[in-house]
Amino acid sequence: NAGVMQNPRHLVRRRGQEARLRCSPMKGHSHVYWYRQLPEEGLKFMVYLQKENIIDESGMPKERFSAEFPKEGPSILRIQQVVRGDSAAYFCASSPGQGPYEQYFGPGTRLTVT
Amino acid sequence: TQLLEQSPQFLSIQEGENLTVYCNSSSVFSSLQWYRQEPGEGPVLLVTVVTGGEVKKLKRLTFQFGDARKDSSLHITAAQPGDTGLYLCAGESSGTYKYIFGTGTRLKVLA
């Protein structure tokens, strides 16, 4: 049973470019979470999605950030017009959605903005 | 705003010693998870506790959920260098489906 997959593992973007981060949940999981982690810090919740629905995006900046989880294909976290402060590790986790809602994490995408 | 405070923030011990990591909040959680994260990797789930007062054991690791479901502890017996990593607790509030992560405890076990 394949785990949560994220790609790319490393992404370098110049200021002003767009970054697209992909996450394929574990088989049978229909819930996806995105988190951001800065060096030497814990994980900060960004957004929670189910297939074709954004359930909670309270942790995501209102500007430049968007997320989707289409009926087919991976979940995408998109960051437009990246700035240096967006440099971080972005983790995706999936859950089967059945209590107690355990999460399984992917290996992360490390975004560097130059 | 819900917060999960972990203590200590950093811990460096010798192989064979015992240690306890704490995770505290003023909020009630319906479940609480513990994760270990190694550099360059995603967090790996260690355990989930759901019942107040619950104790779970995983080899040399013992996890406890507070009676009021506001706090938790992780105790490691006879620590080994392989236990080195960042330990994170995460709480889920009933009905929110959202996880709040603790500040993390960075453990280093010296051979």
mmCIF file of N, CA and C in Angstrom, chain B:
data_model
loop_
_atom_site.group_PDB
_atom_site.id
_atom_site.type_symbol
_atom_site.label_atom_id
_atom_site.label_comp_id
_atom_site.label_asym_id
_atom_site.label_seq_id
_atom_site.Cartn_x
_atom_site.Cartn_y
_atom_site.Cartn_z
ATOM 1 N N THR B 1 -7.547 31.184 20.385
ATOM 2 C CA THR B 1 -6.676 30.355 19.554
ATOM 3 C C THR B 1 -6.146 29.187 20.378
ATOM 4 N N GLN B 2 -6.282 27.983 19.830
ATOM 5 C CA GLN B 2 -5.801 26.821 20.537
ATOM 6 C C GLN B 2 -4.298 26.712 20.376
ATOM 7 N N LEU B 3 -3.618 26.358 21.468
ATOM 8 C CA LEU B 3 -2.182 26.194 21.448
ATOM 9 C C LEU B 3 -1.826 24.907 22.151
ATOM 10 N N LEU B 4 -0.801 24.246 21.642
ATOM 11 C CA LEU B 4 -0.248 23.079 22.296
ATOM 12 C C LEU B 4 1.210 23.381 22.603
ATOM 13 N N GLU B 5 1.530 23.469 23.864
ATOM 14 C CA GLU B 5 2.896 23.757 24.280
ATOM 15 C C GLU B 5 3.603 22.467 24.631
ATOM 16 N N GLN B 6 4.777 22.278 24.072
ATOM 17 C CA GLN B 6 5.568 21.103 24.399
ATOM 18 C C GLN B 6 6.776 21.501 25.224
ATOM 19 N N SER B 7 7.136 20.625 26.146
ATOM 20 C CA SER B 7 8.335 20.849 26.949
ATOM 21 C C SER B 7 9.009 19.513 27.236
ATOM 22 N N PRO B 8 10.337 19.511 27.308
ATOM 23 C CA PRO B 8 11.175 20.657 26.988
ATOM 24 C C PRO B 8 11.255 20.881 25.477
ATOM 25 N N GLN B 9 11.815 21.995 25.095
ATOM 26 C CA GLN B 9 11.959 22.301 23.673
ATOM 27 C C GLN B 9 13.118 21.509 23.080
ATOM 28 N N PHE B 10 14.197 21.389 23.871
ATOM 29 C CA PHE B 10 15.373 20.636 23.448
ATOM 30 C C PHE B 10 15.777 19.688 24.576
ATOM 31 N N LEU B 11 16.280 18.528 24.199
ATOM 32 C CA LEU B 11 16.704 17.552 25.199
ATOM 33 C C LEU B 11 17.854 16.740 24.630
ATOM 34 N N SER B 12 18.972 16.738 25.355
ATOM 35 C CA SER B 12 20.128 15.957 24.944
ATOM 36 C C SER B 12 20.492 15.036 26.092
ATOM 37 N N ILE B 13 20.454 13.738 25.850
ATOM 38 C CA ILE B 13 20.693 12.783 26.925
ATOM 39 C C ILE B 13 21.626 11.681 26.448
ATOM 40 N N GLN B 14 22.125 10.906 27.410
ATOM 41 C CA GLN B 14 22.992 9.780 27.099
ATOM 42 C C GLN B 14 22.158 8.526 26.830
ATOM 43 N N GLU B 15 22.664 7.676 26.002
ATOM 44 C CA GLU B 15 22.019 6.399 25.728
ATOM 45 C C GLU B 15 21.756 5.664 27.041
ATOM 46 N N GLY B 16 20.563 5.085 27.152
ATOM 47 C CA GLY B 16 20.211 4.336 28.343
ATOM 48 C C GLY B 16 19.392 5.118 29.366
ATOM 49 N N GLU B 17 19.385 6.442 29.235
ATOM 50 C CA GLU B 17 18.607 7.264 30.178
ATOM 51 C C GLU B 17 17.116 7.231 29.816
ATOM 52 N N ASN B 18 16.312 7.606 30.797
ATOM 53 C CA ASN B 18 14.867 7.734 30.574
ATOM 54 C C ASN B 18 14.523 9.211 30.391
ATOM 55 N N LEU B 19 13.404 9.484 29.713
ATOM 56 C CA LEU B 19 12.983 10.873 29.523
ATOM 57 C C LEU B 19 11.475 10.950 29.360
ATOM 58 N N THR B 20 10.950 12.132 29.652
ATOM 59 C CA THR B 20 9.518 12.384 29.452
ATOM 60 C C THR B 20 9.344 13.714 28.737
ATOM 61 N N VAL B 21 8.486 13.706 27.737
ATOM 62 C CA VAL B 21 8.136 14.906 26.980
ATOM 63 C C VAL B 21 6.670 15.223 27.263
ATOM 64 N N TYR B 22 6.378 16.507 27.449
ATOM 65 C CA TYR B 22 5.029 16.913 27.817
ATOM 66 C C TYR B 22 4.386 17.759 26.725
ATOM 67 N N CYS B 23 3.068 17.615 26.645
ATOM 68 C CA CYS B 23 2.276 18.349 25.660
ATOM 69 C C CYS B 23 1.060 18.892 26.398
ATOM 70 N N ASN B 24 0.963 20.217 26.513
ATOM 71 C CA ASN B 24 -0.073 20.823 27.347
ATOM 72 C C ASN B 24 -0.892 21.866 26.607
ATOM 73 N N SER B 25 -2.170 21.935 26.971
ATOM 74 C CA SER B 25 -3.057 22.921 26.365
ATOM 75 C C SER B 25 -4.137 23.302 27.364
ATOM 76 N N SER B 26 -4.758 24.430 27.130
ATOM 77 C CA SER B 26 -5.916 24.811 27.931
ATOM 78 C C SER B 26 -7.209 24.354 27.259
ATOM 79 N N SER B 27 -7.066 23.771 26.062
ATOM 80 C CA SER B 27 -8.228 23.321 25.295
ATOM 81 C C SER B 27 -8.404 21.808 25.417
ATOM 82 N N VAL B 28 -9.627 21.374 25.215
ATOM 83 C CA VAL B 28 -9.938 19.943 25.231
ATOM 84 C C VAL B 28 -9.855 19.402 23.809
ATOM 85 N N PHE B 29 -9.243 18.237 23.669
ATOM 86 C CA PHE B 29 -9.134 17.602 22.360
ATOM 87 C C PHE B 29 -9.855 16.250 22.359
ATOM 88 N N SER B 30 -10.472 15.939 21.246
ATOM 89 C CA SER B 30 -11.160 14.652 21.147
ATOM 90 C C SER B 30 -10.169 13.520 20.888
ATOM 91 N N SER B 31 -9.048 13.845 20.299
ATOM 92 C CA SER B 31 -7.988 12.856 20.135
ATOM 93 C C SER B 31 -6.654 13.584 20.065
ATOM 94 N N LEU B 32 -5.601 12.858 20.344
ATOM 95 C CA LEU B 32 -4.275 13.456 20.319
ATOM 96 C C LEU B 32 -3.304 12.444 19.735
ATOM 97 N N GLN B 33 -2.450 12.934 18.854
ATOM 98 C CA GLN B 33 -1.473 12.060 18.219
ATOM 99 C C GLN B 33 -0.068 12.503 18.590
ATOM 100 N N TRP B 34 0.850 11.541 18.541
ATOM 101 C CA TRP B 34 2.277 11.816 18.675
ATOM 102 C C TRP B 34 2.971 11.368 17.397
ATOM 103 N N TYR B 35 3.894 12.222 16.935
ATOM 104 C CA TYR B 35 4.655 11.939 15.727
ATOM 105 C C TYR B 35 6.142 12.091 16.027
ATOM 106 N N ARG B 36 6.956 11.404 15.215
ATOM 107 C CA ARG B 36 8.394 11.653 15.216
ATOM 108 C C ARG B 36 8.794 12.046 13.800
ATOM 109 N N GLN B 37 9.618 13.086 13.721
ATOM 110 C CA GLN B 37 10.065 13.573 12.427
ATOM 111 C C GLN B 37 11.582 13.602 12.400
ATOM 112 N N GLU B 38 12.146 13.053 11.346
ATOM 113 C CA GLU B 38 13.593 13.092 11.162
ATOM 114 C C GLU B 38 13.922 14.134 10.090
ATOM 115 N N PRO B 39 15.136 14.661 10.115
ATOM 116 C CA PRO B 39 15.499 15.737 9.172
ATOM 117 C C PRO B 39 15.217 15.360 7.728
ATOM 118 N N GLY B 40 14.562 16.257 7.004
ATOM 119 C CA GLY B 40 14.296 16.039 5.594
ATOM 120 C C GLY B 40 13.145 15.101 5.299
ATOM 121 N N GLU B 41 12.426 14.691 6.323
ATOM 122 C CA GLU B 41 11.324 13.758 6.124
ATOM 123 C C GLU B 41 10.040 14.300 6.720
ATOM 124 N N GLY B 42 8.919 13.648 6.374
ATOM 125 C CA GLY B 42 7.651 14.019 6.975
ATOM 126 C C GLY B 42 7.468 13.348 8.324
ATOM 127 N N PRO B 43 6.569 13.884 9.151
ATOM 128 C CA PRO B 43 6.306 13.261 10.448
ATOM 129 C C PRO B 43 5.741 11.857 10.270
ATOM 130 N N VAL B 44 6.128 10.972 11.177
ATOM 131 C CA VAL B 44 5.626 9.595 11.166
ATOM 132 C C VAL B 44 4.773 9.386 12.405
ATOM 133 N N LEU B 45 3.564 8.932 12.191
ATOM 134 C CA LEU B 45 2.622 8.735 13.301
ATOM 135 C C LEU B 45 3.115 7.623 14.223
ATOM 136 N N LEU B 46 3.155 7.920 15.523
ATOM 137 C CA LEU B 46 3.545 6.920 16.521
ATOM 138 C C LEU B 46 2.318 6.309 17.195
ATOM 139 N N VAL B 47 1.389 7.173 17.609
ATOM 140 C CA VAL B 47 0.244 6.677 18.366
ATOM 141 C C VAL B 47 -0.879 7.685 18.339
ATOM 142 N N THR B 48 -2.103 7.222 18.523
ATOM 143 C CA THR B 48 -3.273 8.073 18.715
ATOM 144 C C THR B 48 -3.933 7.678 20.025
ATOM 145 N N VAL B 49 -4.254 8.659 20.851
ATOM 146 C CA VAL B 49 -5.011 8.407 22.086
ATOM 147 C C VAL B 49 -6.311 9.192 22.018
ATOM 148 N N VAL B 50 -7.378 8.565 22.492
ATOM 149 C CA VAL B 50 -8.701 9.180 22.340
ATOM 150 C C VAL B 50 -9.483 9.271 23.651
ATOM 151 N N THR B 51 -9.129 8.488 24.645
ATOM 152 C CA THR B 51 -9.905 8.441 25.877
ATOM 153 C C THR B 51 -9.121 9.078 27.019
ATOM 154 N N GLY B 52 -9.768 9.946 27.782
ATOM 155 C CA GLY B 52 -9.118 10.563 28.923
ATOM 156 C C GLY B 52 -8.554 9.510 29.861
ATOM 157 N N GLY B 53 -7.276 9.667 30.262
ATOM 158 C CA GLY B 53 -6.625 8.706 31.137
ATOM 159 C C GLY B 53 -6.008 7.521 30.421
ATOM 160 N N GLU B 54 -6.183 7.468 29.115
ATOM 161 C CA GLU B 54 -5.674 6.322 28.339
ATOM 162 C C GLU B 54 -4.160 6.258 28.363
ATOM 163 N N VAL B 55 -3.643 5.040 28.476
ATOM 164 C CA VAL B 55 -2.202 4.797 28.417
ATOM 165 C C VAL B 55 -1.944 3.778 27.315
ATOM 166 N N LYS B 56 -1.004 4.113 26.422
ATOM 167 C CA LYS B 56 -0.630 3.166 25.370
ATOM 168 C C LYS B 56 0.871 2.953 25.403
ATOM 169 N N LYS B 57 1.275 1.705 25.168
ATOM 170 C CA LYS B 57 2.698 1.391 25.155
ATOM 171 C C LYS B 57 3.096 0.881 23.785
ATOM 172 N N LEU B 58 4.253 1.368 23.333
ATOM 173 C CA LEU B 58 4.801 0.955 22.051
ATOM 174 C C LEU B 58 6.276 0.654 22.312
ATOM 175 N N LYS B 59 6.556 -0.596 22.626
ATOM 176 C CA LYS B 59 7.913 -1.022 22.993
ATOM 177 C C LYS B 59 8.414 -0.175 24.162
ATOM 178 N N ARG B 60 9.429 0.640 23.954
ATOM 179 C CA ARG B 60 9.991 1.437 25.050
ATOM 180 C C ARG B 60 9.298 2.790 25.225
ATOM 181 N N LEU B 61 8.270 3.043 24.436
ATOM 182 C CA LEU B 61 7.566 4.323 24.498
ATOM 183 C C LEU B 61 6.218 4.134 25.200
ATOM 184 N N THR B 62 5.916 5.021 26.145
ATOM 185 C CA THR B 62 4.635 4.995 26.848
ATOM 186 C C THR B 62 3.966 6.348 26.666
ATOM 187 N N PHE B 63 2.731 6.324 26.193
ATOM 188 C CA PHE B 63 1.968 7.545 25.916
ATOM 189 C C PHE B 63 0.786 7.597 26.876
ATOM 190 N N GLN B 64 0.524 8.786 27.392
ATOM 191 C CA GLN B 64 -0.623 8.961 28.289
ATOM 192 C C GLN B 64 -1.419 10.182 27.873
ATOM 193 N N PHE B 65 -2.723 10.051 27.892
ATOM 194 C CA PHE B 65 -3.636 11.160 27.621
ATOM 195 C C PHE B 65 -4.226 11.586 28.959
ATOM 196 N N GLY B 66 -4.181 12.871 29.255
ATOM 197 C CA GLY B 66 -4.679 13.360 30.530
ATOM 198 C C GLY B 66 -6.163 13.079 30.726
ATOM 199 N N ASP B 67 -6.563 12.998 31.976
ATOM 200 C CA ASP B 67 -7.970 12.698 32.291
ATOM 201 C C ASP B 67 -8.929 13.695 31.649
ATOM 202 N N ALA B 68 -8.526 14.956 31.638
ATOM 203 C CA ALA B 68 -9.374 16.007 31.075
ATOM 204 C C ALA B 68 -9.171 16.184 29.574
ATOM 205 N N ARG B 69 -8.322 15.385 28.986
ATOM 206 C CA ARG B 69 -8.015 15.420 27.538
ATOM 207 C C ARG B 69 -7.475 16.783 27.105
ATOM 208 N N LYS B 70 -6.676 17.390 28.003
ATOM 209 C CA LYS B 70 -6.033 18.656 27.658
ATOM 210 C C LYS B 70 -4.519 18.511 27.562
ATOM 211 N N ASP B 71 -4.000 17.379 27.999
ATOM 212 C CA ASP B 71 -2.556 17.232 28.017
ATOM 213 C C ASP B 71 -2.170 15.783 27.769
ATOM 214 N N SER B 72 -0.905 15.597 27.437
ATOM 215 C CA SER B 72 -0.417 14.255 27.155
ATOM 216 C C SER B 72 1.065 14.197 27.465
ATOM 217 N N SER B 73 1.572 12.999 27.654
ATOM 218 C CA SER B 73 3.002 12.828 27.886
ATOM 219 C C SER B 73 3.507 11.626 27.109
ATOM 220 N N LEU B 74 4.780 11.702 26.785
ATOM 221 C CA LEU B 74 5.482 10.615 26.107
ATOM 222 C C LEU B 74 6.701 10.279 26.950
ATOM 223 N N HIS B 75 6.792 9.052 27.397
ATOM 224 C CA HIS B 75 7.924 8.607 28.211
ATOM 225 C C HIS B 75 8.711 7.575 27.415
ATOM 226 N N ILE B 76 10.018 7.789 27.341
ATOM 227 C CA ILE B 76 10.894 6.823 26.660
ATOM 228 C C ILE B 76 11.814 6.196 27.692
ATOM 229 N N THR B 77 11.831 4.902 27.735
ATOM 230 C CA THR B 77 12.682 4.153 28.656
ATOM 231 C C THR B 77 13.941 3.703 27.922
ATOM 232 N N ALA B 78 15.070 3.849 28.595
ATOM 233 C CA ALA B 78 16.351 3.373 28.032
ATOM 234 C C ALA B 78 16.554 3.880 26.608
ATOM 235 N N ALA B 79 16.623 5.202 26.469
ATOM 236 C CA ALA B 79 16.712 5.825 25.148
ATOM 237 C C ALA B 79 17.908 5.307 24.350
ATOM 238 N N GLN B 80 17.709 5.252 23.032
ATOM 239 C CA GLN B 80 18.752 4.798 22.115
ATOM 240 C C GLN B 80 19.008 5.880 21.080
ATOM 241 N N PRO B 81 20.185 5.887 20.466
ATOM 242 C CA PRO B 81 20.464 6.906 19.438
ATOM 243 C C PRO B 81 19.415 6.939 18.331
ATOM 244 N N GLY B 82 18.802 5.799 18.040
ATOM 245 C CA GLY B 82 17.756 5.757 17.017
ATOM 246 C C GLY B 82 16.496 6.509 17.401
ATOM 247 N N ASP B 83 16.378 6.904 18.672
ATOM 248 C CA ASP B 83 15.217 7.692 19.112
ATOM 249 C C ASP B 83 15.392 9.171 18.797
ATOM 250 N N THR B 84 16.562 9.554 18.352
ATOM 251 C CA THR B 84 16.840 10.953 18.029
ATOM 252 C C THR B 84 15.869 11.464 16.970
ATOM 253 N N GLY B 85 15.331 12.663 17.195
ATOM 254 C CA GLY B 85 14.411 13.257 16.227
ATOM 255 C C GLY B 85 13.578 14.349 16.858
ATOM 256 N N LEU B 86 12.669 14.893 16.068
ATOM 257 C CA LEU B 86 11.736 15.915 16.533
ATOM 258 C C LEU B 86 10.420 15.221 16.873
ATOM 259 N N TYR B 87 9.972 15.364 18.106
ATOM 260 C CA TYR B 87 8.724 14.749 18.546
ATOM 261 C C TYR B 87 7.639 15.825 18.581
ATOM 262 N N LEU B 88 6.536 15.530 17.933
ATOM 263 C CA LEU B 88 5.429 16.470 17.793
ATOM 264 C C LEU B 88 4.147 15.851 18.317
ATOM 265 N N CYS B 89 3.388 16.628 19.095
ATOM 266 C CA CYS B 89 2.048 16.190 19.437
ATOM 267 C C CYS B 89 1.065 17.013 18.593
ATOM 268 N N ALA B 90 -0.100 16.451 18.358
ATOM 269 C CA ALA B 90 -1.113 17.130 17.551
ATOM 270 C C ALA B 90 -2.483 16.785 18.103
ATOM 271 N N GLY B 91 -3.295 17.800 18.336
ATOM 272 C CA GLY B 91 -4.621 17.586 18.891
ATOM 273 C C GLY B 91 -5.706 17.917 17.894
ATOM 274 N N GLU B 92 -6.779 17.175 17.961
ATOM 275 C CA GLU B 92 -7.923 17.395 17.075
ATOM 276 C C GLU B 92 -9.149 17.713 17.923
ATOM 277 N N SER B 93 -9.754 18.844 17.640
ATOM 278 C CA SER B 93 -10.968 19.223 18.361
ATOM 279 C C SER B 93 -12.174 18.597 17.698
ATOM 280 N N SER B 94 -13.043 18.099 18.499
ATOM 281 C CA SER B 94 -14.205 17.372 17.996
ATOM 282 C C SER B 94 -14.971 18.176 16.958
ATOM 283 N N GLY B 95 -15.156 17.572 15.816
ATOM 284 C CA GLY B 95 -15.977 18.195 14.788
ATOM 285 C C GLY B 95 -15.265 19.149 13.870
ATOM 286 N N THR B 96 -14.035 19.533 14.211
ATOM 287 C CA THR B 96 -13.342 20.521 13.372
ATOM 288 C C THR B 96 -12.510 19.869 12.274
ATOM 289 N N TYR B 97 -12.126 18.620 12.469
ATOM 290 C CA TYR B 97 -11.265 17.898 11.530
ATOM 291 C C TYR B 97 -9.932 18.587 11.321
ATOM 292 N N LYS B 98 -9.610 19.523 12.185
ATOM 293 C CA LYS B 98 -8.382 20.290 12.038
ATOM 294 C C LYS B 98 -7.429 19.918 13.160
ATOM 295 N N TYR B 99 -6.152 19.754 12.799
ATOM 296 C CA TYR B 99 -5.158 19.357 13.768
ATOM 297 C C TYR B 99 -4.301 20.548 14.153
ATOM 298 N N ILE B 100 -4.111 20.724 15.447
ATOM 299 C CA ILE B 100 -3.219 21.749 15.960
ATOM 300 C C ILE B 100 -1.954 21.042 16.426
ATOM 301 N N PHE B 101 -0.816 21.456 15.878
ATOM 302 C CA PHE B 101 0.436 20.825 16.240
ATOM 303 C C PHE B 101 1.132 21.581 17.361
ATOM 304 N N GLY B 102 1.809 20.813 18.187
ATOM 305 C CA GLY B 102 2.609 21.389 19.245
ATOM 306 C C GLY B 102 3.871 22.021 18.697
ATOM 307 N N THR B 103 4.579 22.677 19.597
ATOM 308 C CA THR B 103 5.792 23.415 19.244
ATOM 309 C C THR B 103 6.983 22.499 19.000
ATOM 310 N N GLY B 104 6.890 21.242 19.426
ATOM 311 C CA GLY B 104 7.944 20.269 19.130
ATOM 312 C C GLY B 104 8.981 20.145 20.226
ATOM 313 N N THR B 105 9.503 18.939 20.382
ATOM 314 C CA THR B 105 10.633 18.672 21.275
ATOM 315 C C THR B 105 11.716 17.988 20.450
ATOM 316 N N ARG B 106 12.873 18.622 20.433
ATOM 317 C CA ARG B 106 13.981 18.072 19.660
ATOM 318 C C ARG B 106 14.858 17.237 20.586
ATOM 319 N N LEU B 107 14.875 15.934 20.348
ATOM 320 C CA LEU B 107 15.607 14.992 21.207
ATOM 321 C C LEU B 107 16.866 14.503 20.510
ATOM 322 N N LYS B 108 17.949 14.506 21.262
ATOM 323 C CA LYS B 108 19.204 13.947 20.778
ATOM 324 C C LYS B 108 19.707 12.956 21.808
ATOM 325 N N VAL B 109 19.911 11.725 21.373
ATOM 326 C CA VAL B 109 20.409 10.683 22.257
ATOM 327 C C VAL B 109 21.832 10.354 21.842
ATOM 328 N N LEU B 110 22.759 10.549 22.763
ATOM 329 C CA LEU B 110 24.188 10.364 22.483
ATOM 330 C C LEU B 110 24.623 8.951 22.842
ATOM 331 N N ALA B 111 25.398 8.360 21.955
ATOM 332 C CA ALA B 111 25.888 6.983 22.174
ATOM 333 C C ALA B 111 26.969 6.944 23.242
#
